[in-house]
Amino acid sequence: LKKKRKEIDLIDQKLLTLLNQRLSTALEIGKIKKEMGKKVYDPKREKEVLERLDLKNKGPLKKENLEEIFKLIMKVCRKSQI
């Protein structure tokens, strides 16, 4: 159990690093959108992201869970762009 929890801790650290990288990139995108006069929310793009991830997902993560996680990630990134 202790060994598996250590694995989870390492995975969590990697996820945290990747989430912060994603947010940094989203902030840059937000600046570009603002310069271009575009809206932060782009439902077409978010749909494309979810569809791409759904296709790449080999499980065991269920489609509805994957989408729930990424919808929240995109929402947080969107809020940070405002």
GROMACS .gro file of C-alpha atoms in nm:
model
   82
    1LEU     CA    1   0.000   0.000   0.000
    2LYS     CA    2   0.277   0.240   0.094
    3LYS     CA    3   0.458   0.178  -0.236
    4LYS     CA    4   0.142   0.238  -0.440
    5ARG     CA    5   0.068   0.558  -0.249
    6LYS     CA    6   0.418   0.677  -0.328
    7GLU     CA    7   0.344   0.609  -0.696
    8ILE     CA    8   0.027   0.818  -0.668
    9ASP     CA    9   0.224   1.099  -0.503
   10LEU     CA   10   0.470   1.105  -0.793
   11ILE     CA   11   0.190   1.099  -1.050
   12ASP     CA   12   0.013   1.382  -0.866
   13GLN     CA   13   0.331   1.592  -0.880
   14LYS     CA   14   0.358   1.533  -1.254
   15LEU     CA   15  -0.010   1.626  -1.300
   16LEU     CA   16   0.041   1.944  -1.100
   17THR     CA   17   0.338   2.043  -1.314
   18LEU     CA   18   0.143   1.975  -1.634
   19LEU     CA   19  -0.164   2.164  -1.511
   20ASN     CA   20   0.050   2.468  -1.433
   21GLN     CA   21   0.213   2.445  -1.777
   22ARG     CA   22  -0.131   2.426  -1.936
   23LEU     CA   23  -0.253   2.727  -1.742
   24SER     CA   24   0.056   2.930  -1.836
   25THR     CA   25  -0.009   2.854  -2.202
   26ALA     CA   26  -0.379   2.937  -2.161
   27LEU     CA   27  -0.283   3.274  -2.012
   28GLU     CA   28  -0.068   3.345  -2.319
   29ILE     CA   29  -0.359   3.244  -2.542
   30GLY     CA   30  -0.586   3.477  -2.345
   31LYS     CA   31  -0.353   3.770  -2.415
   32ILE     CA   32  -0.347   3.686  -2.785
   33LYS     CA   33  -0.727   3.657  -2.796
   34LYS     CA   34  -0.760   3.995  -2.625
   35GLU     CA   35  -0.525   4.156  -2.878
   36MET     CA   36  -0.730   4.002  -3.159
   37GLY     CA   37  -1.059   4.110  -3.003
   38LYS     CA   38  -1.177   3.753  -2.960
   39LYS     CA   39  -1.388   3.613  -2.679
   40VAL     CA   40  -1.228   3.392  -2.415
   41TYR     CA   41  -1.491   3.119  -2.449
   42ASP     CA   42  -1.473   2.921  -2.771
   43PRO     CA   43  -1.724   2.633  -2.749
   44LYS     CA   44  -1.614   2.494  -3.086
   45ARG     CA   45  -1.253   2.465  -2.968
   46GLU     CA   46  -1.355   2.305  -2.638
   47LYS     CA   47  -1.568   2.052  -2.824
   48GLU     CA   48  -1.270   1.970  -3.048
   49VAL     CA   49  -1.047   1.919  -2.743
   50LEU     CA   50  -1.296   1.681  -2.582
   51GLU     CA   51  -1.347   1.486  -2.903
   52ARG     CA   52  -0.970   1.451  -2.954
   53LEU     CA   53  -0.921   1.332  -2.597
   54ASP     CA   54  -1.213   1.089  -2.623
   55LEU     CA   55  -1.051   0.931  -2.928
   56LYS     CA   56  -0.713   0.900  -2.758
   57ASN     CA   57  -0.847   0.765  -2.429
   58LYS     CA   58  -0.774   0.393  -2.394
   59GLY     CA   59  -0.913   0.366  -2.040
   60PRO     CA   60  -0.970   0.271  -1.771
   61LEU     CA   61  -1.091   0.632  -1.746
   62LYS     CA   62  -1.454   0.645  -1.861
   63LYS     CA   63  -1.555   0.896  -2.127
   64GLU     CA   64  -1.790   1.085  -1.893
   65ASN     CA   65  -1.518   1.112  -1.626
   66LEU     CA   66  -1.261   1.227  -1.879
   67GLU     CA   67  -1.496   1.495  -2.006
   68GLU     CA   68  -1.587   1.606  -1.653
   69ILE     CA   69  -1.219   1.647  -1.563
   70PHE     CA   70  -1.128   1.835  -1.879
   71LYS     CA   71  -1.435   2.058  -1.871
   72LEU     CA   72  -1.326   2.169  -1.525
   73ILE     CA   73  -0.967   2.221  -1.639
   74MET     CA   74  -1.085   2.432  -1.934
   75LYS     CA   75  -1.321   2.628  -1.709
   76VAL     CA   76  -1.038   2.712  -1.470
   77CYS     CA   77  -0.816   2.815  -1.763
   78ARG     CA   78  -1.096   3.029  -1.907
   79LYS     CA   79  -1.152   3.207  -1.575
   80SER     CA   80  -0.780   3.280  -1.555
   81GLN     CA   81  -0.787   3.444  -1.899
   82ILE     CA   82  -1.043   3.703  -1.791
   0.00000   0.00000   0.00000
